[in-house]
XYZ file of C-alpha atoms in Angstrom:
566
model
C 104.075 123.094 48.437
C 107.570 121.991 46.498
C 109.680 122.260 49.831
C 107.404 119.812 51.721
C 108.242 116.896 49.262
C 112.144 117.259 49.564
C 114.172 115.146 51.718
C 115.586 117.542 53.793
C 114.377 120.634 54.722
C 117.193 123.539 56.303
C 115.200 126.638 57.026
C 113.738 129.138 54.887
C 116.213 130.379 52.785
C 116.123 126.321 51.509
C 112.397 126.380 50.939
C 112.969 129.700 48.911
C 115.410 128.268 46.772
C 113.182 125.146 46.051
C 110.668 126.764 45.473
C 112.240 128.516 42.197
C 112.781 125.451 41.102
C 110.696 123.707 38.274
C 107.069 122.154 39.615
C 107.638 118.601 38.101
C 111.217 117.929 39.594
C 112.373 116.647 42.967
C 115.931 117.531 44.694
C 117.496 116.969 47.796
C 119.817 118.818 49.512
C 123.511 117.429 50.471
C 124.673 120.342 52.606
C 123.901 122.683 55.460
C 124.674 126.065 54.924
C 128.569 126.345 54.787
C 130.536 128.329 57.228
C 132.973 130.722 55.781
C 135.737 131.287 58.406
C 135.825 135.028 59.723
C 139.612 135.032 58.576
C 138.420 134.370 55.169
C 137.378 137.910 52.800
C 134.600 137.309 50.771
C 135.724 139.096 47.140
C 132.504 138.918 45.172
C 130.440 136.434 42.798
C 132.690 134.623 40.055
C 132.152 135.484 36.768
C 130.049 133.031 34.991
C 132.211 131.864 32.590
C 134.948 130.962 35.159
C 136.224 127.274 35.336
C 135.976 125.258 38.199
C 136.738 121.786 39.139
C 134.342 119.561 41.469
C 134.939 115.960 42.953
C 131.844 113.910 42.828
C 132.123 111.227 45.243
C 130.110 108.185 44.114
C 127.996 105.698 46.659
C 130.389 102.641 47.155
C 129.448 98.868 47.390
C 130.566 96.650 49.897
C 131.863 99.616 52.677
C 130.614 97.137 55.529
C 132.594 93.826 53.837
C 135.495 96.566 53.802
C 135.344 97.065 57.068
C 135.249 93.204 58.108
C 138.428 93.200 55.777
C 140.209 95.729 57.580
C 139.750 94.360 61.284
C 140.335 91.152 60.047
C 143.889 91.863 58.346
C 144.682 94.739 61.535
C 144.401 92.424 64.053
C 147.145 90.111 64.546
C 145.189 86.950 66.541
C 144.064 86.754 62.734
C 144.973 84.057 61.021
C 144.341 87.247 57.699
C 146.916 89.722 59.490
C 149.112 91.304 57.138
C 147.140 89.819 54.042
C 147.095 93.043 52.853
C 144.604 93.719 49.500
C 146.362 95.085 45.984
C 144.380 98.359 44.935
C 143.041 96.025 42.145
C 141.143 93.967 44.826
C 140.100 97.375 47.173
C 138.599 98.481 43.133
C 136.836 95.340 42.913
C 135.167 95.352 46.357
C 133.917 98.691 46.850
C 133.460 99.853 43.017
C 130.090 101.568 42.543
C 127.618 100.237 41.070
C 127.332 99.727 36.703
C 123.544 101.702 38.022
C 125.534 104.166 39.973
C 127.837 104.907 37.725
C 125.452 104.981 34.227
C 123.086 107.805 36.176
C 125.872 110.147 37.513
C 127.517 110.497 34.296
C 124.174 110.602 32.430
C 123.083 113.794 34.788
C 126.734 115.138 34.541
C 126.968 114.680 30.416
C 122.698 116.327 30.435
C 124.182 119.674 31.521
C 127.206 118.997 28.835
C 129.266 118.177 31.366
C 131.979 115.528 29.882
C 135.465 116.942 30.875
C 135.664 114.339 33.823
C 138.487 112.127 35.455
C 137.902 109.041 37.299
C 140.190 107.250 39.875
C 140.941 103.646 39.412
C 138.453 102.712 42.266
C 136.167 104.690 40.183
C 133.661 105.885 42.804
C 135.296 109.643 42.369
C 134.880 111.785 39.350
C 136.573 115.109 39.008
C 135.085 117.376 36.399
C 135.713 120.513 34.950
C 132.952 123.359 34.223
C 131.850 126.260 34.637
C 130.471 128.414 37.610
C 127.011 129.249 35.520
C 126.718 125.016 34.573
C 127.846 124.340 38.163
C 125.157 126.101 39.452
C 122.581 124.632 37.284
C 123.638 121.547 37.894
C 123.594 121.894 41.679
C 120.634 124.032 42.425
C 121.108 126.465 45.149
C 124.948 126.874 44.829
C 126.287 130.304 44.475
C 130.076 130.799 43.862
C 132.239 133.811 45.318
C 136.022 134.061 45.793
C 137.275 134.474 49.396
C 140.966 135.435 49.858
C 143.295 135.289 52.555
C 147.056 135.980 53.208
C 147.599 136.108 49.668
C 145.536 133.068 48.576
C 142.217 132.733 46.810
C 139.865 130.209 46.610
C 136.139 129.719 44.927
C 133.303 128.472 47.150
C 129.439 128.344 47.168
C 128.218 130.626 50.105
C 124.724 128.875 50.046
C 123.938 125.021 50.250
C 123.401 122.839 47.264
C 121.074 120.406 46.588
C 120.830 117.097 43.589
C 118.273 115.840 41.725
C 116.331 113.203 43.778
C 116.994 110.975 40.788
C 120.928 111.015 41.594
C 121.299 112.171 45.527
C 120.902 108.390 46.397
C 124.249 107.634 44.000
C 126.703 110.326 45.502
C 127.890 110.627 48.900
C 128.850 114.590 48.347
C 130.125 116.887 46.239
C 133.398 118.599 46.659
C 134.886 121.954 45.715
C 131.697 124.031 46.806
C 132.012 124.727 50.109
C 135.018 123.388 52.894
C 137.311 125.754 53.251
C 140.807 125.303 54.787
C 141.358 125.855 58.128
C 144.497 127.655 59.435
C 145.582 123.899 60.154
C 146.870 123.171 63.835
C 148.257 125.690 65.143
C 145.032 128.309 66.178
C 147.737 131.332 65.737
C 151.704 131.812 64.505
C 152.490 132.751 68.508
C 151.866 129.216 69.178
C 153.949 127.938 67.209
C 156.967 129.936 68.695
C 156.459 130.511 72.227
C 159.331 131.866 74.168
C 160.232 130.805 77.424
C 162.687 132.737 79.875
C 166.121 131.257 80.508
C 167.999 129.168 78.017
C 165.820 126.193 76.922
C 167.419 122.682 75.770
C 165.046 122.570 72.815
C 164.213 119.195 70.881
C 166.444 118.093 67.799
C 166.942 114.846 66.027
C 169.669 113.732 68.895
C 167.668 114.762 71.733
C 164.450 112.580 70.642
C 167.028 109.387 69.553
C 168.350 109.960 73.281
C 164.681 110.143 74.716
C 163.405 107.162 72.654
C 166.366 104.946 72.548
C 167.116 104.880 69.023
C 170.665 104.248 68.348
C 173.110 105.335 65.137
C 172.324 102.191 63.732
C 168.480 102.680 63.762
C 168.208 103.532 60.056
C 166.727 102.504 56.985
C 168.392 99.643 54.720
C 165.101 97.933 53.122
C 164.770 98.807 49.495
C 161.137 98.133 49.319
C 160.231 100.964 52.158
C 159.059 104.575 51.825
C 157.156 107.197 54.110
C 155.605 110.471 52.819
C 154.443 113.723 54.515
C 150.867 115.298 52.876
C 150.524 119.436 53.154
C 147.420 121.146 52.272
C 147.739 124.484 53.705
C 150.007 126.322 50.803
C 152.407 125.103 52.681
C 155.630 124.510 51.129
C 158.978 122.943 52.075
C 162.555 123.852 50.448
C 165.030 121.651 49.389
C 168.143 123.924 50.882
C 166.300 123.562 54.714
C 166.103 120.153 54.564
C 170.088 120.202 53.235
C 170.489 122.907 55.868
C 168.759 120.722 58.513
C 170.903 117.386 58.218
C 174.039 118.932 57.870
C 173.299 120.700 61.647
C 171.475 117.928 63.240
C 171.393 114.773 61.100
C 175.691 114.151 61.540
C 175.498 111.135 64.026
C 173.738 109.053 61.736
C 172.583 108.258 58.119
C 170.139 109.677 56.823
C 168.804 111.376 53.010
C 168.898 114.925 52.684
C 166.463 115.379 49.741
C 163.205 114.101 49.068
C 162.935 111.224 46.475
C 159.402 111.892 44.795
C 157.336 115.352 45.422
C 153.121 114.680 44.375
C 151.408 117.481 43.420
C 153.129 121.222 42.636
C 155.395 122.700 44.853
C 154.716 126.484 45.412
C 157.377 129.117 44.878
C 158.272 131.610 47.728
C 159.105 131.259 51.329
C 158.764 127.817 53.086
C 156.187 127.456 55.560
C 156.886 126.497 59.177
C 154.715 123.495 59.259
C 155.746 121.983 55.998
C 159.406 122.346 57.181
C 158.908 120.835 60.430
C 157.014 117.502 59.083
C 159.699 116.857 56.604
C 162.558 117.519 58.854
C 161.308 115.022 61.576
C 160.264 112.395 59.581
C 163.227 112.149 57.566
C 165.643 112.447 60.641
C 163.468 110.062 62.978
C 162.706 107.587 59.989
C 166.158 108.596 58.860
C 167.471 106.997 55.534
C 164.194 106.063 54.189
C 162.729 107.259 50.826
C 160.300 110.198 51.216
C 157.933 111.573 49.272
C 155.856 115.201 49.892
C 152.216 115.517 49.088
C 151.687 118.812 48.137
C 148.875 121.273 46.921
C 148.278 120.215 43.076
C 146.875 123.826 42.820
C 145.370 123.760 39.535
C 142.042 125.058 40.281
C 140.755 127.749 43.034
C 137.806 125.212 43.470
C 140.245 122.243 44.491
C 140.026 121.152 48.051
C 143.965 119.495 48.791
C 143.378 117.311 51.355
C 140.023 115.341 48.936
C 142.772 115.640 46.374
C 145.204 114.007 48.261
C 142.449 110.838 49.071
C 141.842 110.950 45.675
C 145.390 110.256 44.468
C 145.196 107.665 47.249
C 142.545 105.779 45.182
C 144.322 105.704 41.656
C 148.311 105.128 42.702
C 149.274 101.587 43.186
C 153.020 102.289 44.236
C 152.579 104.114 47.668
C 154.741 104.457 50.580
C 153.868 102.459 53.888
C 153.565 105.296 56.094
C 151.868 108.996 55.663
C 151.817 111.316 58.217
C 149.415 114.945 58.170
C 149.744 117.430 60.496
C 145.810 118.693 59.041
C 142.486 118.849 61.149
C 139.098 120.482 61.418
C 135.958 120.783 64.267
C 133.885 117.887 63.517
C 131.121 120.429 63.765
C 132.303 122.039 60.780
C 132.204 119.002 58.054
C 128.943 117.167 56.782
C 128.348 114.038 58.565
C 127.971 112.328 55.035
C 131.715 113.822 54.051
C 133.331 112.623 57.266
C 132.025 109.130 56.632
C 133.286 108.925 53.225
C 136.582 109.777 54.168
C 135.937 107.361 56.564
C 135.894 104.512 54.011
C 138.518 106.198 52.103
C 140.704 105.738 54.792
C 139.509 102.175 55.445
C 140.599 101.175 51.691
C 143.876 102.732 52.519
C 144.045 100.665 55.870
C 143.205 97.274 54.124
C 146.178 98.210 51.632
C 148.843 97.749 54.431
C 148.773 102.108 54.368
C 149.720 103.410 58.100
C 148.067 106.348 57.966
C 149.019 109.137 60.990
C 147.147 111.967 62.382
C 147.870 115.329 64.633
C 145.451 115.350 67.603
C 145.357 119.496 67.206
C 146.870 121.883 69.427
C 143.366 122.591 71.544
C 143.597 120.302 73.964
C 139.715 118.871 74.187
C 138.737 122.376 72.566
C 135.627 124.500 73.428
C 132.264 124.774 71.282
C 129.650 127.965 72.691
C 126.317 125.892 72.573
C 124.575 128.988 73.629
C 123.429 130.522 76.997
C 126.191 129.563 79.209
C 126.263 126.225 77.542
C 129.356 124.734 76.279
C 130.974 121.353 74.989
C 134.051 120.022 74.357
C 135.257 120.490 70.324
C 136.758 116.682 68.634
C 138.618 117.600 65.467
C 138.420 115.174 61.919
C 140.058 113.134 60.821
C 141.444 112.818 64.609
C 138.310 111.630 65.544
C 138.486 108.999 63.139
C 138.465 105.275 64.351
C 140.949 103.958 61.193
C 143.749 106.282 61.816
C 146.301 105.830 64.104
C 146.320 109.697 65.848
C 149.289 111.365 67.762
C 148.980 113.696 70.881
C 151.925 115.486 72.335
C 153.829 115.721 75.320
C 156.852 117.962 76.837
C 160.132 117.499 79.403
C 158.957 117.581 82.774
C 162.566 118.631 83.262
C 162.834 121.270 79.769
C 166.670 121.493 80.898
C 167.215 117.966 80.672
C 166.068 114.870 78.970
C 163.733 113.220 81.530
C 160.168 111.716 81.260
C 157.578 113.137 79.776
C 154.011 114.884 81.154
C 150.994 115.624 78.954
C 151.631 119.045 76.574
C 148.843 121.127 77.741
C 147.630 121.831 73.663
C 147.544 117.949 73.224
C 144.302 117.549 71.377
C 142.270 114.451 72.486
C 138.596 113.528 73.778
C 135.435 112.084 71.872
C 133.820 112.003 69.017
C 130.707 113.234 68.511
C 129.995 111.240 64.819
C 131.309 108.225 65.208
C 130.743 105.218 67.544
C 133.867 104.183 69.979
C 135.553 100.753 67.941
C 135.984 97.497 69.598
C 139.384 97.291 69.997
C 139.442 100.301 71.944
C 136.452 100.090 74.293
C 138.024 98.237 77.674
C 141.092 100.549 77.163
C 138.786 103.665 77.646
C 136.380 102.019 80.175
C 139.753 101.439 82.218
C 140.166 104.656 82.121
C 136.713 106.017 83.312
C 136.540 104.296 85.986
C 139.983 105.329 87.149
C 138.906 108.599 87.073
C 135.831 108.908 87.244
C 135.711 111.668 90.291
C 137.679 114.320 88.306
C 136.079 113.753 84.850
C 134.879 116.517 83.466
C 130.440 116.844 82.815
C 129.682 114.562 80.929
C 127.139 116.768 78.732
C 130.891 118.255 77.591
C 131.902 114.940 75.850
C 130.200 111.774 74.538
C 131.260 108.785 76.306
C 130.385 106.659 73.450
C 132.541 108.247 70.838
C 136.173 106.758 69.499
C 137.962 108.346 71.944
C 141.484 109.777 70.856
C 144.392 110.071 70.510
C 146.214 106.587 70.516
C 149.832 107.421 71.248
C 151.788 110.710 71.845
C 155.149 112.205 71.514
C 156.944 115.541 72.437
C 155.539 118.676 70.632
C 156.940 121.220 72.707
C 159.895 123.459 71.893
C 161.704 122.289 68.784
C 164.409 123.609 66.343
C 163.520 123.987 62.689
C 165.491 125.274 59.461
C 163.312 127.603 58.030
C 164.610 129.987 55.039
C 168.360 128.623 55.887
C 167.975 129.754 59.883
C 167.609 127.253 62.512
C 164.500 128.395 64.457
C 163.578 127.484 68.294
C 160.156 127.376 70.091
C 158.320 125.314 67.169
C 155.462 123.372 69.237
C 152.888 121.851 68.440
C 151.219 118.061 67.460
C 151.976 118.580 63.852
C 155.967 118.151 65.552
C 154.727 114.758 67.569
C 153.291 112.954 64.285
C 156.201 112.962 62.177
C 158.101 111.693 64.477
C 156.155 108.723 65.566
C 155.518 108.264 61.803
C 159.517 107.955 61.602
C 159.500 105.263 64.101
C 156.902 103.229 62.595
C 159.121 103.296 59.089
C 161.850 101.937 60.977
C 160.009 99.088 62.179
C 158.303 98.819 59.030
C 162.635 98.382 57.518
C 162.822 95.484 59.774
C 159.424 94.073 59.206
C 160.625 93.943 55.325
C 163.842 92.760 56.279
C 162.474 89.600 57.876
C 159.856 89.312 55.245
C 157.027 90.597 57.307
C 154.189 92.671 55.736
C 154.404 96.697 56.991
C 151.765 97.429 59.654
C 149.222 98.737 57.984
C 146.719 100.355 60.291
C 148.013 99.664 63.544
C 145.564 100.758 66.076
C 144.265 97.103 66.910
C 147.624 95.529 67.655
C 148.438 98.626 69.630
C 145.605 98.623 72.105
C 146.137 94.399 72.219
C 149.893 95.551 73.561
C 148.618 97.429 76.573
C 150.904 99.953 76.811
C 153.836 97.641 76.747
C 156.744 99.325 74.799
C 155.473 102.702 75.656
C 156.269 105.189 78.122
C 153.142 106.069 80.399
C 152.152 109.470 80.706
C 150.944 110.277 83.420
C 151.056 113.729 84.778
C 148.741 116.896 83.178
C 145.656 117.900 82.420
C 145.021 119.427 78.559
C 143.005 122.698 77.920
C 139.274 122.854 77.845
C 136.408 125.225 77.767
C 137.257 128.723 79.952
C 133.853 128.484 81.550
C 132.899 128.383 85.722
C 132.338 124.381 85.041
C 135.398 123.308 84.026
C 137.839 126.557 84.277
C 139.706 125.923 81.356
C 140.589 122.696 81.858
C 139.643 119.449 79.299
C 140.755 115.896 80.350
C 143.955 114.656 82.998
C 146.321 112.023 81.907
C 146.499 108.620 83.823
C 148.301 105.123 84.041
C 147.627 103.530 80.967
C 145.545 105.166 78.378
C 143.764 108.336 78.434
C 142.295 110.765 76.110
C 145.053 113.333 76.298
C 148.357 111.199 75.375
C 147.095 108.016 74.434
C 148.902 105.122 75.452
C 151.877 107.059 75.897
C 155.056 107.769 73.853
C 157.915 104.938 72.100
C 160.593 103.248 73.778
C 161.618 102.213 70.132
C 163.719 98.947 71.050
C 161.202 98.026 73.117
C 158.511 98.964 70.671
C 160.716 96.666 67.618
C 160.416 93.930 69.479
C 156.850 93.756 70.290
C 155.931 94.716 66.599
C 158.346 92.359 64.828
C 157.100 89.209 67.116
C 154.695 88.328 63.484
């Protein structure tokens, strides 16, 4: 009888768990029941008495005046383009509710809960307690430890559910059950894929020769900064970087340490991806302050990349541009979590924040749906309509510097969550209709979705330092982001040069160029499901826009001039 009142109802093992619960009280659950990747080893229950930390989002006011904000200052036939808002004003517009606010911490401080952090926004709340209060608190939960290559975290393996009294005040909790994917790159071979024959390989010169950046594109604005954020115990080291500019950075300016590191930077052995964002990014946007987002690592309940939008909300001082090489199936994540990140990355939009996304390295990737069934797999926050998201692209020519054709791992397609945004709608209808005879079924994809990704670059066959030894073969989209992150700093220098406001989230203004300043690609097809249907293939590039590269990749004086015009 107590299951039939709740909100939402997920099976049996829900009603059981309900069902223990006391007749006079009402709860709700937030989740579906989590999936703990294979590669993850489950250790065992925690011990009662073990601290954890959880991040309770609160329910923000004004998300749909937010958004109005953010198209109106993104769009530059605004006469509000570029009035960017101070963190103050984002705090004062989407702050929860006094209501909100009063009944979370009242249920939090009933279960003695007061060890709690809020964000200057304050609609999160990280608190500290432990696993036996946790799961009182959030009936249903049940904490283990899963490990893997060395690193442990604490999750619930069973869904939680809140008080009916609070549910409609919190978007989610977080810290019980996302765990972190192996980020881009599906295996290590991928990332260093050998080719027969000597190979040219991509360094700082060859992508200033490819893109048309000159020794005198650098940094000179005092006011500019770009960061990288890592979330995968993924560190970089101070000597690569060092390493890296002395072997590739001599024909022009650049830093050769980070200015500001966020967060705790691990000991050990640097990791491949954390080496390759930083290297790009400071050698493309070369001799501009950077800062590293790293793991803060304090707790084994921490999720890095909510911490990471959480430090968003309370720093006032940020740097224009952030690039993360970080994605997950859609499938995978709450609907509820993806939209609050959503907004999260709305309030960093309407800040003036670029914020830059890999496209993955699965092409339109596969889902099993059941009985010969498949569909195509979009990855978050990729799919996300207020991020600006990179594919990536190789040499036709690898011998020689020549155009460019559509990296067959380039992630890109539709999104299954959320609805395809206005300034990108004729782009993509262009683009159907062009060609429409070799689409792929359209029960693989939803045509209404924000389609993605918006621009591209090359991610195929780079050098990295990595432990003091330059290494070929590094591919990947999480090689294409930092790079066109790099660019967008450098026009962001000029921008601040001439007075301008930085770009903020450019997606708007890009689609209003057309392609203009970009190099079409226009030749290859990315993977897709290895089924009779489709044999392995997802969706082609085409003239103009398409789902695999985007819009194409910068011809950066060409590109400065169409973004510096106002």
């Amino acid at each position: 009888k107590y299951a039939v009142k709740t909100k939402h109802i997920l099976g049996l093992e829900a009603c059981v768990i309900l069902a223990s619960v006391k007749d006079h009280e009402q709860f709700s659950f937030f989740s579906s029941f989590p999936r703990i990747p294979e590669d993850w080893t489950h250790v065992g229950r925690v011990n009662p008495t073990e601290e954890l930390e959880l991040t309770f989002a609160l329910k923000q006011q004004n998300v749909n005046l937010l958004e109005e904000t953010l198209s109106l200052v993104s769009d530059p036939d605004s006469a509000s383009y570029g009035k960017h808002l101070t963190l103050e004003e984002v705090s004062s517009l989407v702050r929860p509710s006094e209501l909100t606010q009063k009944v979370v911490r009242h249920w939090l401080q009933s279960h003695g809960i007061t060890n709690c952090l809020t964000v200057r926004t304050q609609d999160f709340l990280q608190c500290t307690m432990t696993a036996e209060v946790a799961e009182t608190l959030l009936p249903g939960s049940k904490f283990h430890r899963y490990t893997r290559d060395g690193q442990s975290l604490v999750r619930s393996s069973a869904p939680y559910s809140v008080h009916d009294d609070v549910h409609q005040h919190l978007d989610f909790v977080g810290g019980l059950h996302r765990l972190p994917p192996r980020g881009l790159q599906d295996s290590s071979n991928r990332k260093q894929k050998s080719k027969a024959g000597v190979h040219l390989g991509v360094t700082p010169a060859i992508l200033r020769a490819r893109y048309n950046l000159t020794a005198t594109d650098v940094g000179t604005a005092q006011n500019n900064s770009q960061a990288v954020a890592q979330f995968l115990e993924q560190y970089y080291s101070p000597a690569d970087l060092a390493e890296f500019m002395s072997m590739y950075g001599r024909s022009f300016q650049h830093h050769s340490q980070v200015d500001r590191v966020v967060g705790t930077q691990g000991a050990g052995k640097a990791g491949l991806e954390a080496s390759l964002d930083i290297e790009y990014i400071m050698s493309t946007g070369a001799n501009i302050s950077t800062w590293v987002f790293t793991n803060p690592g304090r707790h084994e309940s921490q999720e890095p990349f909510l911490q990471w939008m959480v430090l968003l909300s309370n720093m006032s001082d940020l740097p224009w541009v952030h690039t993360i090489s970080y994605g997950d199936d859609e499938d995978s994540l709450s609907t509820a979590y993806m939209m609050r990140i959503n907004t999260e990355f709305m309030k960093a939009g309407v800040r003036g924040i670029s914020l830059l996304f890999a496209s993955g390295d699965s092409g339109a990737g596969c889902r099993h749906l059941g009985k010969e069934q498949n569909s195509f797999r979009p990855s978050f926050p990729a799919s996300s309509p207020y991020v600006t998201t990179v594919g990536g692209t190789s040499f036709k020519n690898p011998f020689k510097v020549t155009y460019e054709v559509t990296d067959y791992i380039s992630g890109g397609g539709f999104s299954n969550v959320f609805k395809m945004p206005d300034y990108q709608a004729s782009a993509v209808d262009a683009y159907m209709k062009t060609v429409a005879a070799t689409l792929p079924p359209q029960s693989y994809y939803n045509t209404s979705g924000r389609a993605y990704p918006d621009m591209a670059a090359l991610s195929d066959n780079y050098w990295v330092v990595i432990n003091r030894v330059p290494v070929p073969w590094v591919s990947g989209t999480s090689a294409s982001t930092p790079v066109v992150g790099g660019m967008l700093s450098l026009i962001n220098d000029q921008r601040l040069l001439k007075g301008l406001p930085a770009l903020g989230f450019l997606n708007p203004r890009l689609y209003k160029l057309k392609g203009q300043a970009l190099f079409d690609v226009t030749e290859g097809c990315h993977l897709g499901c290895l089924d009779e249907q489709v044999q392995g293939k997802g969706f082609c590039a085409a003239p103009s826009w398409d789902p695999v590269t985007g819009w194409g990749t910068p011809n950066y004086p060409a590109l400065l001039a169409a973004l510096l015009a106002k």
